[in-house]
Amino acid sequence: MERLRVTGGASLRGSVRVSGAKNSALKLMASTLLAEGNSTLRDVPAITDVHYMAELLRRLGADVTRADNTVTIGVPDKVAHEAPYELVRRLRASICVLGPLLARCGAADVALPGGDAIGSRGLDMHIAGLQRLGAEVDVEHGYVVARAPRGLHGTLIGLDFPSVGATENILMAAVLARGETVIDNVAREPEIVDLCEMLIEMGARIDGVGSSTLRVEGVDRLEPADHVTVPDRIVAGTWAVAALMTRGDITVTNARADHLELVLDKLTRAGAEIEAGANGGLRVAMSDRPRAIDVVTLPYPGFPTDLQPMVVALNAVADGTAMITENVYEARFMFVNELVRLGAEVRIDGHHAVVRGRESLSGAPVVATDIRAGAGLVLAGLVSAGETLVSAVQHIDRGYPNFVGQLGELGAEVVREPDPDRFDD
Ligand code: EPU
């Protein structure tokens, strides 16, 4: 077990590169199961979640190799169809092998991931969608057991909510189904667009990419692809918030400003000077204390829930009082108790948090409860007097490649060290 020792006070300055998005790379890796042969994925982030997805694909029979940020996945003619609990519990995103396995093998047994520190993570829409495609799907002994021995068939599916995971699983099953599938009210996140683009490179026929209705004309087989992962908008947004909070000046390269429109608009209202470079990238500079900003999280193109902890941290030191509304996860304010240990003034009322900004926070030991809470607490530590010890750093490692190294390059004083007080998570 390790922790981060964050010394407050530095103003972050310099340039940092964002790599491919975790929440795309994991799904792109799963999608390679749909075609026999060698697929290549580029700009895959060096994070533990990718490591666990590689383990899972190996367990299913694939040959996975990694050189720098390029991952090559060799998928055999026959793949196994069981994603066991010991791997799924480490990586909730393993659920995204459900659709590809069902389409490719006519069978999938995927352990239920369960809830986590941000709330329950339902699968009802994944299951209902695959049933509409003709699969028999049951939950037995902690597994989703799906069978479609005679293959899947096209249909009309309307999602109750634009779930990212349900959209991905249904889409990856529909690309090999017989006939046309129309999926309505799909998630429109840039990572979904990236997955559609990869599937189209593999030979899938998909219309409406980026809109809320996807039309998929099933094909008999797909071919392997060579694809570059879309840049991580959540990591880019994290650096942008860091620039504001520390009154710094950060150039974020390989960032897509068009994927962060609402976020950048909010940060501009908080007082940031933001320039989007013509050939990608962002520069975010801040000289004064940020102003409080209200935020409501919603599916894309709304404000991302994955940046909610960072804006709560930002508002904790902003001038004024802000209301943050969390609409995606029932328990994503749990980390606020840790922020309060740093002196933040936050009152939670259901899915609203009222944050009254303070001039400064004061360092204390805190625990990262999930990836984004961990990043938010590190940002808060950067503007806290003295030292903040952020334990359970393994959560941050799941989503931020070389976070400590990049913080150091920007001038922050952050050290990774063994955590004598924690033996497990
Ligand atoms: N939901 C259901 N039933 C379903 C599917 C979803 O009730 O069948 C609920 C969930 O319980 C949750 C909400 O709908 O409350 C959103 O779930 P969604 O399916 O959209 O999210 P996800 O696919 O489980 C991905 C990201 C999350 C990100 C969300 C929303 C991955 C691996 N995870 O999760 O990322 O917060 O979309 O954008 O892509 C993170 O990176 O820190 C993270 C949590």
Coordinates of C-alpha atoms and ligand atoms in Angstrom, one line a residue:
M1 CA 0.0 0.0 0.0
E2 CA 1.3 3.4 -0.9
R3 CA 0.3 7.0 -0.4
L4 CA 1.1 10.4 -1.8
R5 CA 2.6 13.1 0.3
V6 CA 1.4 16.4 -1.2
T7 CA 3.0 19.6 -0.1
G8 CA 0.7 22.6 -0.7
G9 CA 1.6 25.9 -2.2
A10 CA 3.1 25.4 -5.7
S11 CA 1.6 27.1 -8.7
L12 CA 1.6 24.5 -11.5
R13 CA 3.3 25.7 -14.6
G14 CA 4.5 24.0 -17.8
S15 CA 3.3 21.5 -20.3
V16 CA 1.8 18.1 -19.9
R17 CA 0.7 15.5 -22.4
V18 CA -2.6 13.6 -22.1
S19 CA -2.6 10.0 -23.3
G20 CA -5.5 8.0 -24.8
A21 CA -8.7 7.7 -22.7
K22 CA -9.0 4.9 -20.1
N23 CA -12.7 4.7 -20.8
S24 CA -12.1 4.2 -24.5
A25 CA -9.0 2.0 -24.4
L26 CA -10.7 -0.6 -22.2
K27 CA -13.7 -0.9 -24.6
L28 CA -11.4 -0.9 -27.7
M29 CA -9.5 -3.8 -26.1
A30 CA -12.8 -5.7 -25.6
S31 CA -13.9 -5.0 -29.1
T32 CA -10.9 -6.8 -30.6
L33 CA -12.6 -10.0 -29.4
L34 CA -15.0 -9.5 -32.3
A35 CA -12.5 -10.4 -34.9
E36 CA -9.9 -13.2 -35.3
G37 CA -6.4 -11.9 -35.9
N38 CA -4.1 -9.2 -34.7
S39 CA -5.5 -5.8 -33.7
T40 CA -3.2 -2.9 -32.7
L41 CA -4.3 -0.1 -30.4
R42 CA -2.2 3.0 -30.0
D43 CA -1.9 5.6 -27.3
V44 CA -3.2 3.2 -24.7
P45 CA -2.6 4.7 -21.2
A46 CA -0.2 3.0 -18.9
I47 CA -2.6 2.4 -16.0
T48 CA -3.5 -0.6 -13.9
D49 CA -7.0 -0.9 -15.4
V50 CA -5.4 -1.6 -18.8
H51 CA -3.2 -4.2 -17.2
Y52 CA -6.2 -6.0 -15.8
M53 CA -8.1 -5.9 -19.1
A54 CA -5.1 -7.4 -20.8
E55 CA -5.1 -10.2 -18.1
L56 CA -8.8 -10.8 -18.8
L57 CA -8.3 -11.0 -22.6
R58 CA -5.4 -13.4 -22.0
R59 CA -7.7 -15.5 -19.9
L60 CA -10.1 -15.6 -22.8
G61 CA -7.4 -16.9 -25.0
A62 CA -6.0 -13.7 -26.6
D63 CA -2.3 -13.0 -26.9
V64 CA -1.7 -9.4 -25.6
T65 CA 1.6 -7.6 -25.8
R66 CA 2.5 -4.0 -25.0
A67 CA 5.4 -1.9 -26.2
D68 CA 5.3 1.7 -24.9
N69 CA 1.7 2.8 -25.4
T70 CA 0.9 0.4 -28.2
V71 CA -1.0 -2.8 -27.4
T72 CA -1.3 -5.6 -29.8
I73 CA -4.0 -8.2 -29.3
G74 CA -4.0 -11.5 -31.1
V75 CA -7.4 -13.1 -31.0
P76 CA -7.7 -16.8 -31.8
D77 CA -10.4 -18.5 -33.9
K78 CA -12.0 -19.8 -30.7
V79 CA -12.2 -17.7 -27.5
A80 CA -13.2 -18.8 -24.1
H81 CA -16.4 -17.2 -22.8
E82 CA -16.0 -16.9 -19.0
A83 CA -14.9 -13.7 -17.3
P84 CA -14.2 -14.9 -13.8
Y85 CA -14.9 -13.0 -10.6
E86 CA -11.3 -12.7 -9.5
L87 CA -10.6 -10.6 -12.5
V88 CA -13.9 -8.7 -12.8
R89 CA -13.8 -7.6 -9.2
R90 CA -10.5 -5.8 -10.0
L91 CA -11.9 -4.1 -13.1
R92 CA -15.5 -3.2 -13.2
A93 CA -15.2 -2.4 -16.9
S94 CA -14.7 -6.1 -17.6
I95 CA -18.5 -6.1 -18.1
C96 CA -17.8 -4.7 -21.6
V97 CA -16.7 -8.2 -22.8
L98 CA -20.3 -9.4 -22.4
G99 CA -21.5 -8.1 -25.8
P100 CA -18.4 -9.1 -27.8
L101 CA -18.3 -12.6 -26.3
L102 CA -22.0 -13.2 -26.9
A103 CA -21.7 -12.0 -30.5
R104 CA -18.6 -14.0 -31.2
C105 CA -19.2 -17.2 -29.2
G106 CA -22.9 -17.3 -28.8
A107 CA -22.3 -17.5 -25.0
A108 CA -20.9 -15.3 -22.3
D109 CA -20.5 -15.9 -18.5
V110 CA -19.3 -12.6 -17.0
A111 CA -19.1 -12.2 -13.2
L112 CA -21.2 -9.4 -11.8
P113 CA -19.0 -6.5 -10.8
G114 CA -21.1 -5.4 -7.8
G115 CA -21.3 -1.8 -6.4
D116 CA -18.4 0.4 -5.5
A117 CA -17.6 3.6 -3.6
I118 CA -19.5 5.8 -6.1
G119 CA -22.8 3.8 -5.8
S120 CA -24.6 0.8 -7.2
R121 CA -23.8 0.1 -10.9
G122 CA -26.9 -1.5 -12.4
L123 CA -26.8 -3.8 -15.5
D124 CA -30.6 -3.9 -16.2
M125 CA -30.2 -2.0 -19.5
H126 CA -27.3 -4.2 -20.7
I127 CA -29.3 -7.3 -20.0
A128 CA -32.6 -6.1 -21.5
G129 CA -30.8 -4.9 -24.7
L130 CA -29.1 -8.3 -25.2
Q131 CA -32.4 -10.0 -24.6
R132 CA -34.0 -7.9 -27.3
L133 CA -31.3 -9.1 -29.6
G134 CA -32.5 -12.6 -29.0
A135 CA -30.2 -13.8 -26.2
E136 CA -31.3 -15.7 -23.1
V137 CA -29.8 -13.8 -20.2
D138 CA -30.0 -14.8 -16.6
V139 CA -28.1 -13.8 -13.4
E140 CA -26.9 -17.0 -11.7
H141 CA -24.5 -17.6 -8.9
G142 CA -23.0 -14.1 -9.2
Y143 CA -22.6 -14.3 -13.0
V144 CA -24.5 -12.8 -16.0
V145 CA -25.1 -15.9 -18.1
A146 CA -26.0 -15.1 -21.7
R147 CA -26.7 -17.6 -24.5
A148 CA -27.6 -17.2 -28.1
P149 CA -26.8 -20.5 -29.8
R150 CA -28.5 -19.6 -33.0
G151 CA -27.0 -16.1 -33.1
L152 CA -28.5 -12.6 -32.5
H153 CA -31.0 -10.8 -34.6
G154 CA -31.6 -7.1 -35.3
T155 CA -34.3 -5.2 -33.4
L156 CA -35.3 -1.8 -32.0
I157 CA -33.9 -1.0 -28.6
G158 CA -34.7 2.1 -26.6
L159 CA -32.5 2.8 -23.5
D160 CA -34.2 4.3 -20.5
F161 CA -31.1 6.3 -19.8
P162 CA -28.0 7.0 -22.1
S163 CA -25.8 4.5 -20.2
V164 CA -22.3 4.3 -21.5
G165 CA -21.8 0.7 -20.7
A166 CA -25.2 -0.5 -22.0
T167 CA -24.7 1.4 -25.2
E168 CA -21.3 -0.3 -25.7
N169 CA -22.4 -3.8 -24.9
I170 CA -25.5 -3.7 -27.1
L171 CA -23.5 -2.0 -29.9
M172 CA -20.8 -4.6 -29.8
A173 CA -23.3 -7.4 -29.9
A174 CA -25.4 -5.8 -32.7
V175 CA -22.5 -5.4 -35.1
L176 CA -22.5 -9.2 -35.7
A177 CA -26.3 -9.7 -35.4
R178 CA -28.5 -10.6 -38.4
G179 CA -30.3 -7.6 -39.9
E180 CA -30.7 -4.0 -38.6
T181 CA -30.6 -2.9 -35.0
V182 CA -31.7 0.6 -34.1
I183 CA -30.6 1.7 -30.6
D184 CA -32.3 4.8 -29.4
N185 CA -31.2 7.2 -26.6
V186 CA -27.6 5.9 -26.7
A187 CA -24.8 7.6 -24.8
R188 CA -22.9 10.1 -27.0
E189 CA -19.6 10.3 -25.1
P190 CA -16.5 10.8 -27.3
E191 CA -15.4 7.3 -26.1
I192 CA -18.6 5.9 -27.7
V193 CA -17.7 7.7 -30.9
D194 CA -14.2 6.2 -30.7
L195 CA -15.6 2.7 -30.3
C196 CA -17.9 3.2 -33.3
E197 CA -14.9 4.4 -35.4
M198 CA -12.9 1.3 -34.4
L199 CA -15.8 -1.0 -35.2
I200 CA -16.3 0.7 -38.6
E201 CA -12.6 0.2 -39.3
M202 CA -13.2 -3.5 -38.5
G203 CA -15.9 -3.6 -41.1
A204 CA -19.0 -2.8 -39.0
R205 CA -21.8 -0.9 -40.6
I206 CA -23.0 1.9 -38.2
D207 CA -24.9 5.0 -39.0
G208 CA -25.7 8.0 -36.7
V209 CA -22.3 8.0 -34.9
G210 CA -22.2 10.8 -32.3
S211 CA -26.0 11.1 -32.3
S212 CA -28.5 9.6 -29.9
T213 CA -29.7 7.0 -32.3
L214 CA -27.4 4.3 -33.7
R215 CA -28.4 2.2 -36.7
V216 CA -26.4 -1.0 -37.1
E217 CA -26.6 -3.3 -40.1
G218 CA -25.1 -6.6 -38.9
V219 CA -22.3 -8.2 -40.8
D220 CA -21.1 -11.8 -40.9
R221 CA -17.6 -11.1 -39.8
L222 CA -15.2 -8.4 -38.8
E223 CA -11.5 -7.9 -39.4
P224 CA -8.8 -6.7 -37.0
A225 CA -8.0 -3.0 -36.9
D226 CA -5.2 -0.5 -36.2
H227 CA -6.6 2.3 -34.1
V228 CA -5.4 5.4 -32.1
T229 CA -7.3 5.9 -28.8
V230 CA -9.1 9.2 -28.4
P231 CA -7.4 11.6 -25.9
D232 CA -8.6 11.4 -22.3
R233 CA -10.9 14.4 -21.7
I234 CA -11.2 13.6 -18.0
V235 CA -7.4 13.7 -17.5
A236 CA -7.2 16.9 -19.6
G237 CA -10.0 18.4 -17.5
T238 CA -8.2 17.4 -14.3
W239 CA -5.1 19.4 -15.5
A240 CA -7.3 22.3 -16.4
V241 CA -8.8 22.4 -12.9
A242 CA -5.3 22.1 -11.4
A243 CA -4.2 25.2 -13.3
L244 CA -7.2 27.2 -11.8
M245 CA -6.8 26.0 -8.3
T246 CA -3.1 26.6 -8.1
R247 CA -3.3 29.9 -10.0
G248 CA -0.9 28.4 -12.5
D249 CA -0.4 28.2 -16.3
I250 CA -0.6 24.7 -17.9
T251 CA -0.5 23.8 -21.5
V252 CA -2.2 20.4 -22.0
T253 CA -1.1 18.8 -25.3
N254 CA -3.1 16.1 -27.1
A255 CA -6.3 17.5 -25.5
R256 CA -9.5 17.8 -27.5
A257 CA -11.1 21.2 -26.6
D258 CA -14.2 20.1 -28.5
H259 CA -14.8 17.3 -26.1
L260 CA -14.6 19.7 -23.1
E261 CA -16.8 22.5 -24.3
L262 CA -19.0 22.8 -21.3
V263 CA -16.2 22.2 -18.9
L264 CA -14.1 24.9 -20.5
D265 CA -17.0 27.3 -20.5
K266 CA -17.5 26.7 -16.7
L267 CA -13.8 27.2 -16.0
T268 CA -13.8 30.4 -18.0
R269 CA -16.7 31.6 -15.8
A270 CA -14.5 30.8 -12.8
G271 CA -12.0 33.3 -14.2
A272 CA -9.6 31.1 -16.2
E273 CA -8.0 32.3 -19.4
I274 CA -8.3 29.4 -21.9
E275 CA -6.8 29.1 -25.3
A276 CA -7.5 26.2 -27.5
G277 CA -4.6 25.5 -30.0
A278 CA -5.4 25.2 -33.7
N279 CA -3.7 21.7 -33.8
G280 CA -5.1 20.4 -30.6
G281 CA -4.1 21.2 -27.1
L282 CA -5.2 23.7 -24.5
R283 CA -3.6 26.4 -22.4
V284 CA -5.2 27.2 -19.1
A285 CA -4.0 30.1 -17.1
M286 CA -5.2 31.7 -13.9
S287 CA -3.9 34.6 -11.9
D288 CA -6.5 35.3 -9.2
R289 CA -8.6 33.3 -6.8
P290 CA -11.2 31.4 -8.8
R291 CA -14.9 32.3 -8.6
A292 CA -17.4 29.8 -7.4
I293 CA -19.2 27.9 -10.3
D294 CA -22.4 25.9 -10.1
V295 CA -22.3 22.5 -11.9
V296 CA -24.8 19.9 -12.8
T297 CA -23.5 16.5 -13.9
L298 CA -25.2 14.9 -16.9
P299 CA -24.4 12.4 -19.7
Y300 CA -22.3 13.9 -22.5
P301 CA -22.5 16.7 -23.7
G302 CA -23.4 17.6 -20.1
F303 CA -20.8 18.2 -17.5
P304 CA -19.0 14.9 -16.8
T305 CA -19.6 13.2 -13.4
D306 CA -15.9 12.1 -13.6
L307 CA -14.8 15.7 -13.1
Q308 CA -17.3 16.4 -10.3
P309 CA -14.8 15.7 -7.4
M310 CA -12.4 18.2 -9.1
V311 CA -15.0 21.0 -9.3
V312 CA -16.0 20.4 -5.7
A313 CA -12.3 20.8 -4.7
L314 CA -12.1 23.9 -6.9
N315 CA -15.2 25.4 -5.3
A316 CA -13.8 24.6 -1.8
V317 CA -11.2 27.4 -2.4
A318 CA -13.2 29.6 -4.7
D319 CA -14.7 33.0 -4.0
G320 CA -18.4 32.5 -3.2
T321 CA -20.8 29.6 -2.7
A322 CA -21.6 27.0 -5.4
M323 CA -24.2 24.3 -5.8
I324 CA -23.0 21.0 -7.4
T325 CA -25.7 18.6 -8.5
E326 CA -24.7 14.9 -9.1
N327 CA -27.2 13.2 -11.5
V328 CA -25.3 10.1 -12.5
Y329 CA -24.1 8.3 -9.4
E330 CA -26.0 8.0 -6.1
A331 CA -23.0 8.0 -3.9
R332 CA -20.4 10.1 -5.7
F333 CA -20.3 12.7 -2.9
M334 CA -18.9 10.1 -0.5
F335 CA -15.4 11.5 -0.9
V336 CA -16.6 14.9 0.4
N337 CA -16.0 13.6 4.0
E338 CA -12.3 13.4 3.1
L339 CA -12.3 17.0 1.7
V340 CA -13.9 18.2 4.8
R341 CA -10.9 16.9 6.7
L342 CA -8.9 19.5 4.8
G343 CA -11.2 22.2 6.1
A344 CA -13.6 22.4 3.1
E345 CA -17.1 23.7 3.9
V346 CA -19.5 21.4 2.1
R347 CA -23.1 20.5 3.0
I348 CA -24.7 17.5 1.2
D349 CA -28.4 17.4 0.7
G350 CA -29.3 14.3 -1.4
H351 CA -27.7 14.8 -4.8
H352 CA -26.8 18.4 -4.2
A353 CA -23.6 19.7 -2.5
V354 CA -23.4 23.3 -1.4
V355 CA -19.8 24.4 -1.2
R356 CA -18.8 27.6 0.5
G357 CA -15.3 28.6 -0.7
R358 CA -12.5 29.3 1.8
E359 CA -9.3 31.3 1.3
S360 CA -7.3 28.1 2.0
L361 CA -7.4 24.6 3.2
S362 CA -5.1 22.8 5.7
G363 CA -3.3 19.6 5.0
A364 CA -4.3 16.4 6.7
P365 CA -4.3 12.6 6.0
V366 CA -7.2 11.6 3.7
V367 CA -8.2 8.4 1.8
A368 CA -8.9 8.2 -1.9
T369 CA -12.1 6.3 -2.3
D370 CA -12.1 6.0 -6.2
I371 CA -10.0 7.2 -9.1
R372 CA -11.6 10.6 -9.5
A373 CA -12.0 11.3 -5.7
G374 CA -8.3 10.5 -5.4
A375 CA -7.4 13.1 -8.1
G376 CA -9.7 15.7 -6.5
L377 CA -8.1 15.2 -3.1
V378 CA -4.6 15.6 -4.6
L379 CA -5.7 18.9 -6.2
A380 CA -7.1 20.0 -2.9
G381 CA -3.8 19.0 -1.2
L382 CA -1.9 21.3 -3.7
V383 CA -3.8 24.3 -2.3
S384 CA -3.7 23.2 1.4
A385 CA -1.3 24.6 3.9
G386 CA 1.4 22.0 4.9
E387 CA 1.2 18.4 3.9
T388 CA -1.7 16.2 2.8
L389 CA -1.2 12.5 2.8
V390 CA -3.5 10.8 0.3
S391 CA -3.7 7.1 0.9
A392 CA -5.1 4.3 -1.2
V393 CA -3.2 5.7 -4.2
Q394 CA -3.9 2.5 -6.1
H395 CA -7.2 4.1 -7.1
I396 CA -5.4 7.0 -8.8
D397 CA -3.1 4.5 -10.6
R398 CA -6.2 3.0 -12.2
G399 CA -6.8 6.1 -14.3
Y400 CA -3.9 8.5 -14.3
P401 CA -0.7 7.4 -16.1
N402 CA 2.4 8.8 -14.3
F403 CA 0.3 11.2 -12.3
V404 CA 3.1 11.9 -9.8
G405 CA 5.7 12.3 -12.5
Q406 CA 3.6 14.8 -14.4
L407 CA 2.7 16.7 -11.3
G408 CA 6.5 17.0 -10.6
E409 CA 7.2 18.3 -14.1
L410 CA 4.6 21.0 -13.5
G411 CA 6.4 22.0 -10.3
A412 CA 4.3 20.3 -7.6
E413 CA 5.9 18.7 -4.6
V414 CA 4.3 15.2 -4.5
V415 CA 6.1 12.1 -3.3
R416 CA 5.0 8.5 -3.5
E417 CA 5.9 6.5 -0.4
P418 CA 4.9 3.3 1.5
D419 CA 1.8 3.8 3.6
P420 CA 2.6 2.3 7.1
D421 CA -1.0 2.7 8.2
R422 CA -2.7 0.7 5.6
F423 CA -2.4 -3.0 4.9
D424 CA -5.2 -3.4 2.3
D425 CA -8.0 -1.5 0.6
Ligands
EPU1 N1 -27.1 2.2 -14.9 C1 -28.2 1.4 -14.5 N2 -28.5 0.3 -15.3 C2 -27.7 0.0 -16.4 C3 -26.6 0.8 -16.7 C4 -26.3 1.9 -15.9 O1 -28.9 1.7 -13.6 O2 -28.0 -1.0 -17.0 C5 -26.8 3.4 -14.0 C6 -25.5 3.2 -13.2 O3 -25.8 2.5 -12.0 C7 -25.0 4.6 -13.0 C8 -25.5 5.3 -14.3 O4 -26.5 4.5 -14.8 O5 -25.7 5.1 -11.9 C9 -24.4 5.6 -15.3 O6 -23.9 4.4 -15.8 P1 -23.2 4.2 -17.2 O7 -23.6 2.9 -17.7 O8 -23.5 5.4 -18.0 O9 -21.7 4.2 -16.7 P2 -20.6 3.1 -16.9 O10 -20.6 2.5 -18.2 O11 -20.8 2.1 -15.7 C10 -18.7 4.7 -17.6 C11 -17.4 5.1 -17.1 C12 -17.5 5.8 -15.8 C13 -18.3 7.1 -16.0 C14 -19.7 6.7 -16.6 C15 -20.5 7.9 -16.9 C16 -16.0 3.3 -17.9 C17 -15.2 2.1 -17.6 N3 -16.6 3.9 -16.9 O12 -19.3 3.9 -16.6 O13 -16.1 6.2 -15.4 O14 -18.5 7.8 -14.8 O15 -19.5 5.9 -17.8 O16 -19.8 8.8 -17.8 O17 -16.2 3.7 -19.1 C18 -14.3 6.7 -14.1 O18 -13.6 6.7 -15.1 O19 -13.9 7.1 -12.9 C19 -15.7 6.2 -14.1 C20 -16.4 5.9 -13.1

